[in-house]
PDB file of C-alpha atoms in Angstrom:
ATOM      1  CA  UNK A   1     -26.914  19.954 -13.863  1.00  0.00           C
ATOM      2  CA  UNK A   2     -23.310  18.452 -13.978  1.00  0.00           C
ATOM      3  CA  UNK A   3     -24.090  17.250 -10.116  1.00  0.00           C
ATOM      4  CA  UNK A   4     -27.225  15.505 -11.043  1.00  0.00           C
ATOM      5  CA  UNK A   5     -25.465  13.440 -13.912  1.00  0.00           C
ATOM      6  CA  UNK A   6     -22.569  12.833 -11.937  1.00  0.00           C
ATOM      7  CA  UNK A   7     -25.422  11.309  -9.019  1.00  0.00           C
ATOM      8  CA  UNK A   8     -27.122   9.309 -11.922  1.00  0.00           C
ATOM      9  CA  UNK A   9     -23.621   7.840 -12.815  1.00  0.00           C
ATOM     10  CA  UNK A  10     -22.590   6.880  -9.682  1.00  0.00           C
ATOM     11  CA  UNK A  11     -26.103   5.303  -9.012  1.00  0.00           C
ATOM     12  CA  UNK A  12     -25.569   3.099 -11.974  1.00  0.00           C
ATOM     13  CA  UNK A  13     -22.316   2.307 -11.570  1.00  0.00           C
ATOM     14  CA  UNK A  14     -22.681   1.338  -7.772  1.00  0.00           C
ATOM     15  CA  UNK A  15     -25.084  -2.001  -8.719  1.00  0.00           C
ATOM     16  CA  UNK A  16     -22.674  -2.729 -10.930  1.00  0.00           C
ATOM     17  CA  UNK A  17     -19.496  -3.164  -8.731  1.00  0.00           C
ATOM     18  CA  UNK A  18     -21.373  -4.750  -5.826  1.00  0.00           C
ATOM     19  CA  UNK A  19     -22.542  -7.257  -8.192  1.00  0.00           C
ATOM     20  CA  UNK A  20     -18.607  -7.683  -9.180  1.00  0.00           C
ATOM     21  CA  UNK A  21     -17.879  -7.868  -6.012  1.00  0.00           C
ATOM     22  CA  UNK A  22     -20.545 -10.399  -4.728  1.00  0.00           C
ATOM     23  CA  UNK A  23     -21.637 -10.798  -1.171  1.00  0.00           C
ATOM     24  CA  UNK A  24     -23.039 -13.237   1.325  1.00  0.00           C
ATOM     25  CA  UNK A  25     -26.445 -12.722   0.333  1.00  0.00           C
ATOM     26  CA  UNK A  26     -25.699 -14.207  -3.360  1.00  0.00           C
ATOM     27  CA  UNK A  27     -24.211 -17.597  -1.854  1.00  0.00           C
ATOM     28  CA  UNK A  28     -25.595 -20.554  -4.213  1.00  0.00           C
ATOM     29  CA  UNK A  29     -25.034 -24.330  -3.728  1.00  0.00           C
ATOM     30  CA  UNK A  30     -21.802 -25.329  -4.772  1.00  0.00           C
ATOM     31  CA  UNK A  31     -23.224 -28.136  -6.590  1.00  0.00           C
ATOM     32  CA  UNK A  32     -24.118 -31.900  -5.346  1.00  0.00           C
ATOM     33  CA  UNK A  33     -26.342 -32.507  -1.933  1.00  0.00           C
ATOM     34  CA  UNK A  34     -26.580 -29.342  -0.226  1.00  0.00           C
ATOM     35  CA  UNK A  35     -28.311 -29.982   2.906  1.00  0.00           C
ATOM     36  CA  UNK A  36     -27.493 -32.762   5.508  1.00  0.00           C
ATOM     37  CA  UNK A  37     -29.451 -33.288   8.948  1.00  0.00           C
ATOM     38  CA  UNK A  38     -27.304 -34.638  11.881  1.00  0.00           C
ATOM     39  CA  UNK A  39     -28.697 -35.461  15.355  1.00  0.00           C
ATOM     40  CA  UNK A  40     -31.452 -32.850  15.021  1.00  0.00           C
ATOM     41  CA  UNK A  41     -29.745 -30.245  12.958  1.00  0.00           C
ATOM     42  CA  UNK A  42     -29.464 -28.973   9.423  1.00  0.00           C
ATOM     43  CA  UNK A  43     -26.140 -28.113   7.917  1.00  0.00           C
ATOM     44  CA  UNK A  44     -26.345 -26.434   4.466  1.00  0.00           C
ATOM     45  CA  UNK A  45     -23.912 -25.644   2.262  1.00  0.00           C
ATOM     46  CA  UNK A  46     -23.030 -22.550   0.250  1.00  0.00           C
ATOM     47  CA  UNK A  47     -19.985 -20.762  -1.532  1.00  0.00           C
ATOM     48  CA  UNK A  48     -19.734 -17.137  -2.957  1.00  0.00           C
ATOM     49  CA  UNK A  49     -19.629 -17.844  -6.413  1.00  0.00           C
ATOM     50  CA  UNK A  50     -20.707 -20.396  -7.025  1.00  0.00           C
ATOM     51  CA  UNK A  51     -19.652 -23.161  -8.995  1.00  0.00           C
ATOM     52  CA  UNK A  52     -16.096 -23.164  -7.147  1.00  0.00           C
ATOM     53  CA  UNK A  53     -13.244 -22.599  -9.617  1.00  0.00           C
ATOM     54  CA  UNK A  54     -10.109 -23.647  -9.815  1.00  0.00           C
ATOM     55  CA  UNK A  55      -7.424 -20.303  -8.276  1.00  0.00           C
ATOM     56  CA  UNK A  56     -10.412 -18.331  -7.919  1.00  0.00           C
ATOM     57  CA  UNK A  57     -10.988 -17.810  -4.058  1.00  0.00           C
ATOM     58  CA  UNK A  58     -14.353 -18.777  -2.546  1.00  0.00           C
ATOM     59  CA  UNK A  59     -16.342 -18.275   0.646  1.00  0.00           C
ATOM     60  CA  UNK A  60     -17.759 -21.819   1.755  1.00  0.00           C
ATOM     61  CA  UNK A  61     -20.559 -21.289   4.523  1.00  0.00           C
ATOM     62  CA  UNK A  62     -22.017 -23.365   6.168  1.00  0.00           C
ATOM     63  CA  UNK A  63     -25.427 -22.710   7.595  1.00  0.00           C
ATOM     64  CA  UNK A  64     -26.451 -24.695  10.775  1.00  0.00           C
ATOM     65  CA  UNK A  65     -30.441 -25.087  11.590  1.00  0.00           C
ATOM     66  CA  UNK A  66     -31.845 -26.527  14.805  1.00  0.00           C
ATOM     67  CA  UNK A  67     -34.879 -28.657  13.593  1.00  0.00           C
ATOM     68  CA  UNK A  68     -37.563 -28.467  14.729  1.00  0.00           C
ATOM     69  CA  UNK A  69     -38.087 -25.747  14.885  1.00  0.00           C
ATOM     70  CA  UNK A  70     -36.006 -24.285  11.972  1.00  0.00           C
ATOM     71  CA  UNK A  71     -33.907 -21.705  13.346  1.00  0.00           C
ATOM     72  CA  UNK A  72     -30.578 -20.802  13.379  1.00  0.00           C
ATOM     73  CA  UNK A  73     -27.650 -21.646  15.559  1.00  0.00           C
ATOM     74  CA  UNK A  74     -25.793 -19.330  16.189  1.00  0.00           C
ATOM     75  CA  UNK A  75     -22.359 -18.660  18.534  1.00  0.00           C
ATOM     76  CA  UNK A  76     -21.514 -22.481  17.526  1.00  0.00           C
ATOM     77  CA  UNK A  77     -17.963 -23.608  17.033  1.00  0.00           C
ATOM     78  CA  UNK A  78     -17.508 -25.140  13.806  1.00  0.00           C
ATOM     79  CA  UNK A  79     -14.738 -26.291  11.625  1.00  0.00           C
ATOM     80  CA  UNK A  80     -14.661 -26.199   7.820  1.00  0.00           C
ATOM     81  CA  UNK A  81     -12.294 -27.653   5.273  1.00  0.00           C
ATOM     82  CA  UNK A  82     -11.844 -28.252   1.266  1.00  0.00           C
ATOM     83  CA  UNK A  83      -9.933 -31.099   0.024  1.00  0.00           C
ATOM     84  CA  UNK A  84      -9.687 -33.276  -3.684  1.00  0.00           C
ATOM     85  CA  UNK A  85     -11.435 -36.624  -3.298  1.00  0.00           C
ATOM     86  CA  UNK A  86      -9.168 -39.110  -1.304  1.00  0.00           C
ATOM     87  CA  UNK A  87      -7.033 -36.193   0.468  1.00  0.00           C
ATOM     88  CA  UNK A  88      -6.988 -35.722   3.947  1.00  0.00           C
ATOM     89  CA  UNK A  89      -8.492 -32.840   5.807  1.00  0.00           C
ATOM     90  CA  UNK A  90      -6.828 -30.164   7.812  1.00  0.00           C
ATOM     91  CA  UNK A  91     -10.270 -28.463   8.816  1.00  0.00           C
ATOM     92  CA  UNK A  92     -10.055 -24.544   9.871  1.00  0.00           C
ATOM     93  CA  UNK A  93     -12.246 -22.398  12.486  1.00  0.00           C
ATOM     94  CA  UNK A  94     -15.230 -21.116  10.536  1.00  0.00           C
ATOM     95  CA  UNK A  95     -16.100 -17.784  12.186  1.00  0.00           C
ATOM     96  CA  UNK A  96     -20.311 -17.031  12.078  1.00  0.00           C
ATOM     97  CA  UNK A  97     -20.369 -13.925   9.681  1.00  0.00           C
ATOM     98  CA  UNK A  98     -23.147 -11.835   8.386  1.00  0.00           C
ATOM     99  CA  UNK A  99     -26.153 -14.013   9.469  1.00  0.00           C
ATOM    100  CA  UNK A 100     -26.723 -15.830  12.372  1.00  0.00           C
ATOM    101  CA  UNK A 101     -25.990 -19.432  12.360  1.00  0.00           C
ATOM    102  CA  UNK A 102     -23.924 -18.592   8.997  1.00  0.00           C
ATOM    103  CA  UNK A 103     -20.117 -20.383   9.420  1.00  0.00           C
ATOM    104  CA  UNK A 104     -17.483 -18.921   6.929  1.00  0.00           C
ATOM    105  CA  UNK A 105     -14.483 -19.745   5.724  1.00  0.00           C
ATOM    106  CA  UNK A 106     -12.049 -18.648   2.678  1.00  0.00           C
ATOM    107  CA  UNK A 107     -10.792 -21.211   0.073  1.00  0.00           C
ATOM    108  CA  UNK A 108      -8.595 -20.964  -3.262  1.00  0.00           C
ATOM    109  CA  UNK A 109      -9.009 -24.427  -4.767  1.00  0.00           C
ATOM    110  CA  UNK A 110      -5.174 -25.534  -6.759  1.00  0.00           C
ATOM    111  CA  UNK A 111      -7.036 -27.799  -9.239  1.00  0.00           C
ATOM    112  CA  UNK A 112     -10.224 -28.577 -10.914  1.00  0.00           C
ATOM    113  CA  UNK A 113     -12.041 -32.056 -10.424  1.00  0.00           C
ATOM    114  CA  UNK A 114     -13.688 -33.783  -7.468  1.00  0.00           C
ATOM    115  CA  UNK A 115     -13.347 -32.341  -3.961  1.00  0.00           C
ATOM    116  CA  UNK A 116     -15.115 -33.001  -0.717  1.00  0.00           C
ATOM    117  CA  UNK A 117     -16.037 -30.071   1.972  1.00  0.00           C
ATOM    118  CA  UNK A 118     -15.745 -31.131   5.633  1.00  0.00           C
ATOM    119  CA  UNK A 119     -17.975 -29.393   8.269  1.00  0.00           C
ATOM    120  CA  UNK A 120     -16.784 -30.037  11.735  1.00  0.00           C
ATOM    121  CA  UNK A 121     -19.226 -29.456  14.317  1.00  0.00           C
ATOM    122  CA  UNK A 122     -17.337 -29.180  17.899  1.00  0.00           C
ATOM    123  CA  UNK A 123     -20.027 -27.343  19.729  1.00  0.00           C
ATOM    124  CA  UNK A 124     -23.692 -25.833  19.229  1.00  0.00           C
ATOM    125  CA  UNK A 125     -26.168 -24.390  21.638  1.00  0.00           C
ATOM    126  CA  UNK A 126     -23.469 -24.864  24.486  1.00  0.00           C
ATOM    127  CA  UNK A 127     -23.059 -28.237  23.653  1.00  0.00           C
ATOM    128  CA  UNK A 128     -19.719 -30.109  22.921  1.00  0.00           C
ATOM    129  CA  UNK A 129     -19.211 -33.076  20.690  1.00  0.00           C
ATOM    130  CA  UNK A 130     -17.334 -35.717  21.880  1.00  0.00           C
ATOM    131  CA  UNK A 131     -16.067 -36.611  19.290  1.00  0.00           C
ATOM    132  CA  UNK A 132     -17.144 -33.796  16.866  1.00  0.00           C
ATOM    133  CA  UNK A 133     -20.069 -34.476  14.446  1.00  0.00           C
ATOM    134  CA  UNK A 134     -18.776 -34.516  11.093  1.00  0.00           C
ATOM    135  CA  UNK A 135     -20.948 -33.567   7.339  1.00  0.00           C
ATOM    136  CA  UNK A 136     -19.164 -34.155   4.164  1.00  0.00           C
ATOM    137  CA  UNK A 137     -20.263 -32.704   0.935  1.00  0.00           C
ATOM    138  CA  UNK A 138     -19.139 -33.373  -2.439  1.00  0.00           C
ATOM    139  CA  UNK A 139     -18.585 -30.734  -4.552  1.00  0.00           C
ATOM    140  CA  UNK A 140     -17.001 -30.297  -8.315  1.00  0.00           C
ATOM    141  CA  UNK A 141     -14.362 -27.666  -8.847  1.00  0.00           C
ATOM    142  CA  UNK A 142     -14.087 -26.449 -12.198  1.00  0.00           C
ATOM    143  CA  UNK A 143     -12.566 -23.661 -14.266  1.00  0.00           C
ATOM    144  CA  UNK A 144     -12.996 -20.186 -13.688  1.00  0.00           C
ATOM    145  CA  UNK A 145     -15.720 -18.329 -15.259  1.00  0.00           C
ATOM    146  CA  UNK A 146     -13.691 -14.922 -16.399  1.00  0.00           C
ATOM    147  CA  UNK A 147     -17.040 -12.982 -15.923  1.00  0.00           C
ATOM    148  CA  UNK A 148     -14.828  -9.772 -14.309  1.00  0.00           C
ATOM    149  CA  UNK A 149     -13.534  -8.616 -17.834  1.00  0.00           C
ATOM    150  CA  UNK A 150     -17.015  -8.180 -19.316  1.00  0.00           C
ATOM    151  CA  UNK A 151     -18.425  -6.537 -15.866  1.00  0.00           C
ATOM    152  CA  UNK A 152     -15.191  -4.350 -15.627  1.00  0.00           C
ATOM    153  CA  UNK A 153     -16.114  -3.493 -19.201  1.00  0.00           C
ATOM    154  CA  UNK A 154     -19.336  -2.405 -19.142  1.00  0.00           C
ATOM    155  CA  UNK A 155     -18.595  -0.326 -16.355  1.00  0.00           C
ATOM    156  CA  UNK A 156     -16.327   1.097 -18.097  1.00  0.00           C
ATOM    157  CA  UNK A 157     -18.500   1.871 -20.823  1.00  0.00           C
ATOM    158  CA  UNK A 158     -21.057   3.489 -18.718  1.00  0.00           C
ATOM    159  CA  UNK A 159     -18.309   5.789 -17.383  1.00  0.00           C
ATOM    160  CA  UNK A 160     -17.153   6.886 -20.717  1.00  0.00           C
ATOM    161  CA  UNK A 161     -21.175   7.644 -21.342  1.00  0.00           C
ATOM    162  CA  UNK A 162     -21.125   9.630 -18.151  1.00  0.00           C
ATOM    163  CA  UNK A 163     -17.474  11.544 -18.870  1.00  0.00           C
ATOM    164  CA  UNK A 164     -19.306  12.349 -22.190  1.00  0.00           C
ATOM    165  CA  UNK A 165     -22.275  13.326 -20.742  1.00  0.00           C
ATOM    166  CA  UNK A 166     -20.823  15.630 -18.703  1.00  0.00           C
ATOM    167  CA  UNK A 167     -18.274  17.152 -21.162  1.00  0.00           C
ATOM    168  CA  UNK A 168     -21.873  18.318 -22.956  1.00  0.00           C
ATOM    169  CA  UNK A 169     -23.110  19.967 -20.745  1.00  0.00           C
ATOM    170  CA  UNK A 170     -19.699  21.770 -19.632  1.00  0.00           C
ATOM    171  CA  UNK A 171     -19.937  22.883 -23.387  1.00  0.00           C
ATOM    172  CA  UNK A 172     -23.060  23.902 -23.835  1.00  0.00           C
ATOM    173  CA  UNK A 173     -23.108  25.666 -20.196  1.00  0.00           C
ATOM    174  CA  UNK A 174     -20.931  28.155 -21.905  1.00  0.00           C
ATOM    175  CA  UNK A 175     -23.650  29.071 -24.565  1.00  0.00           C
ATOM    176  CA  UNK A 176     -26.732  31.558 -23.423  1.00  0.00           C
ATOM    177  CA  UNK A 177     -29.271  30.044 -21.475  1.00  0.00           C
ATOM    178  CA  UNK A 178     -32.485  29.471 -21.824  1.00  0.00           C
ATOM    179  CA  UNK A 179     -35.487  30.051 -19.694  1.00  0.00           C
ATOM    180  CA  UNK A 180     -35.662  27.157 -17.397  1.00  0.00           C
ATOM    181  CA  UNK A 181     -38.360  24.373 -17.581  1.00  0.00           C
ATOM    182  CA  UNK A 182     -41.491  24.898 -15.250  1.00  0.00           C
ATOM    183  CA  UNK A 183     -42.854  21.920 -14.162  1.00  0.00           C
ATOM    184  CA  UNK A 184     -46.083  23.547 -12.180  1.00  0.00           C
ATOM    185  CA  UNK A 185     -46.749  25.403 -15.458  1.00  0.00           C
ATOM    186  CA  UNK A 186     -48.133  22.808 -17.183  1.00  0.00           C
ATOM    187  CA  UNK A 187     -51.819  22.950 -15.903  1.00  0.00           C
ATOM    188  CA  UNK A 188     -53.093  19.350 -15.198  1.00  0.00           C
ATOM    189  CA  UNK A 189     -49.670  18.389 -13.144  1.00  0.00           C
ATOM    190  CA  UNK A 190     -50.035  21.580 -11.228  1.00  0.00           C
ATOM    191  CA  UNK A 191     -53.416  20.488 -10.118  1.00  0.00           C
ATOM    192  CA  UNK A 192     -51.940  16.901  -9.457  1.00  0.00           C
ATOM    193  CA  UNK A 193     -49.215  18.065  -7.970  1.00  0.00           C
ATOM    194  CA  UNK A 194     -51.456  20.448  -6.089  1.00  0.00           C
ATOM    195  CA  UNK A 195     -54.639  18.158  -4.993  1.00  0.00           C
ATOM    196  CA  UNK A 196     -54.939  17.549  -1.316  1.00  0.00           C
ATOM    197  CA  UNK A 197     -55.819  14.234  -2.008  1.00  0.00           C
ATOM    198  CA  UNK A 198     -51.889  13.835  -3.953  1.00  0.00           C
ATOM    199  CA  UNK A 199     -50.224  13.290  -0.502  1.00  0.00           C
ATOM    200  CA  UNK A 200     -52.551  10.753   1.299  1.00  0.00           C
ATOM    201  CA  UNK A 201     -52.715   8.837  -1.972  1.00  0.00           C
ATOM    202  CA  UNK A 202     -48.912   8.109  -1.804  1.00  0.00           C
ATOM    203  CA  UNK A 203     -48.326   8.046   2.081  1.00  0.00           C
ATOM    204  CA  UNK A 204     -51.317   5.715   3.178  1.00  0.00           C
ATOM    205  CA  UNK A 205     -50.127   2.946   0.728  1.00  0.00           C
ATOM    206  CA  UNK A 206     -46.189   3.578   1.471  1.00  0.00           C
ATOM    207  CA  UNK A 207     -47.285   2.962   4.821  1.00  0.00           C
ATOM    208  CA  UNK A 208     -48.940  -0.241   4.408  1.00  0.00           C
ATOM    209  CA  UNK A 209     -46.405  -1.791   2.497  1.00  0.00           C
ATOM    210  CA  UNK A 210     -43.607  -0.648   5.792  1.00  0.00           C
ATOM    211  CA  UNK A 211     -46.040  -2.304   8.178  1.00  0.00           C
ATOM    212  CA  UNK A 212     -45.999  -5.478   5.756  1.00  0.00           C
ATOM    213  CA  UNK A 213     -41.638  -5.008   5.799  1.00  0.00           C
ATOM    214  CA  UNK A 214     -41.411  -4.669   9.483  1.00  0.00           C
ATOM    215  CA  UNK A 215     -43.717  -7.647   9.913  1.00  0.00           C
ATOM    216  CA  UNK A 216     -42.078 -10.120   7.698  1.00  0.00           C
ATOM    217  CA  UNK A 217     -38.856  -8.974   9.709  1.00  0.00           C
ATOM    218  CA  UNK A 218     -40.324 -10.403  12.431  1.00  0.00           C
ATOM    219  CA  UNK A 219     -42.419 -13.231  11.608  1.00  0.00           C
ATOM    220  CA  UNK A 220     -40.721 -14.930   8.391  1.00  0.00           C
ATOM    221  CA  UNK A 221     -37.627 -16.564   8.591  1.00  0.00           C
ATOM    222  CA  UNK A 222     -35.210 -15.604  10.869  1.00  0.00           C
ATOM    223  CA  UNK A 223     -32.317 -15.950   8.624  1.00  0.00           C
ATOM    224  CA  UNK A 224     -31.347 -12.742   6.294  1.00  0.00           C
ATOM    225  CA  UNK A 225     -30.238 -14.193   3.534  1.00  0.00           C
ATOM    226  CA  UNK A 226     -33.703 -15.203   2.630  1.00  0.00           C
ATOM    227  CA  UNK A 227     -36.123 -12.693   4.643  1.00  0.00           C
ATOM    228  CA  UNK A 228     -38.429 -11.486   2.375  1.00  0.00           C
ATOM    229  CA  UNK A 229     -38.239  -8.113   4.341  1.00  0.00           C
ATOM    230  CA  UNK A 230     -34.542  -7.689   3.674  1.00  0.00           C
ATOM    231  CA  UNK A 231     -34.848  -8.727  -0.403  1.00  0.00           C
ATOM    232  CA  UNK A 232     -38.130  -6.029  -0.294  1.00  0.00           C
ATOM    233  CA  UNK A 233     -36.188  -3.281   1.663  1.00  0.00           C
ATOM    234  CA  UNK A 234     -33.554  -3.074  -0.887  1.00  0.00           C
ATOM    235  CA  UNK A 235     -36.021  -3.189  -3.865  1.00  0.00           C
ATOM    236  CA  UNK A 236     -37.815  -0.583  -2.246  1.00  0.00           C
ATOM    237  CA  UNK A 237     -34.738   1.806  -1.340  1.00  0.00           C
ATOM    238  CA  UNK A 238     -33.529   1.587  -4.927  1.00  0.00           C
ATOM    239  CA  UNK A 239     -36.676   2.465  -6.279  1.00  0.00           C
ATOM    240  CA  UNK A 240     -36.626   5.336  -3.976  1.00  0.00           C
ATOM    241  CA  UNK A 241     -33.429   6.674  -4.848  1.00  0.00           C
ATOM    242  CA  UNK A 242     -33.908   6.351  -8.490  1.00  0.00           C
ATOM    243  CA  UNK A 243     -37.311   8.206  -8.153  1.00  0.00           C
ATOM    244  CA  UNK A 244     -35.541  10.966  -6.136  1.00  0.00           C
ATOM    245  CA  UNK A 245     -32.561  11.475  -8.639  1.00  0.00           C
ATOM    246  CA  UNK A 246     -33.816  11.396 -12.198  1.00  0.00           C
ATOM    247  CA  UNK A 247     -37.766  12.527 -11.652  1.00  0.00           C
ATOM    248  CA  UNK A 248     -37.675  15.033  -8.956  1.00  0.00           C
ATOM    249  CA  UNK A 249     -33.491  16.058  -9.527  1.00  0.00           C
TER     250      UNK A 249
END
């Protein structure tokens, strides 16, 4: 019983530090145009958070399309810099990270206000720039949200709930038991439960909605960040997991 609760905790408590940690996947515009073409491809730009914020360090990426047909590039050389308004560059290699065509690079803006993001474009598709195609953005920098203290709290809330949870059960462990709960006893589940038509009823459809995954993995954009199969893949495996824990235990 205590393992089970612990499981549910850290189930809960996992969402809740990935989303204080943030990833690739939640990269927003960081405000202003967003999407430039330049002799036949697509530049867009994104930062991890988003708005940027002044001390607070940020992931700019860039994401370079051919078009047509709109694809990534990837294996690309491309620069990336963040400067206030006015300032000159000093633009650093953007390495391609987590999706193809995806060009990353770390920033800690020193002050809010306007700033301009540089993306340098030496070579794509095996072919070098001479000179380099440049894309400016502007972007705003402002102040930092402070989101991590209520996060960090409720996290910390939950694991007081859990602690207490658990320090229950320890308790009442140590009183005489009672006759454990039979599921199967209860006549119309058991003949649920028990139906040979209960197993084809959940596998047929769970297997239609896999072919559907594994076919917009293929056939929808070739980008992960917004693949419908990757967004339904994790839906899907939480559900699972949650229906495996706290139903079936």
């Amino acid at each position: 019983m205590i393992a089970r609760l612990l499981g549910g905790a850290v189930i809960l408590l996992l969402p809740l530090a990935a989303w204080a940690h943030g990833e690739h996947g939640s990269a927003k515009p960081p405000g202003g145009t967003a999407v430039v073409t330049v002799q036949g491809y697509e530049v867009e730009l994104l930062s991890s958070p988003a708005p940027l914020a002044a001390g607070q360090e940020s992931q700019l990426v860039a994401k370079v399309f051919k078009n047509p047909p709109l694809a990534p590039v990837s294996g690309g050389r491309v620069l990336i810099s963040l400067a206030p308004a006015g300032a000159p560059h000093h633009p650093r290699p953007a390495p391609e990270v987590t999706w193809a065509g995806s060009y990353t690079v770390a920033v800690t803006p020193e002050r809010r206000g306007a700033h301009q993001v540089r993306v340098v474009l030496e070579e794509l598709e095996g072919r070098r720039f001479e000179p380099p195609l440049l894309v400016d953005f502007r972007v705003g920098v402002g102040q930092a949200p402070g989101n991590a203290a209520t996060v960090w709290s409720l996290v910390a809330l939950l694991g007081g709930v859990a602690a207490l949870a658990v320090y229950a059960v320890a308790v009442r462990s140590r009183e005489p038991r009672e006759a454990a709960l039979n599921l199967l006893e209860i006549s119309w589940l058991r003949k649920l439960l028990t139906s040979p038509a209960f197993q084809p009823a959940l596998q047929v459809p769970l297997l239609f909605l896999m072919v559907i995954v594994v076919l917009l993995g293929f056939f929808d954009i070739q980008d992960g960040a917004v693949n419908l199969a990757t967004k339904l893949t994790w839906t899907i495996w939480w559900a699972g997991i949650i229906f495996t824990f706290f139903l079936v235990g």
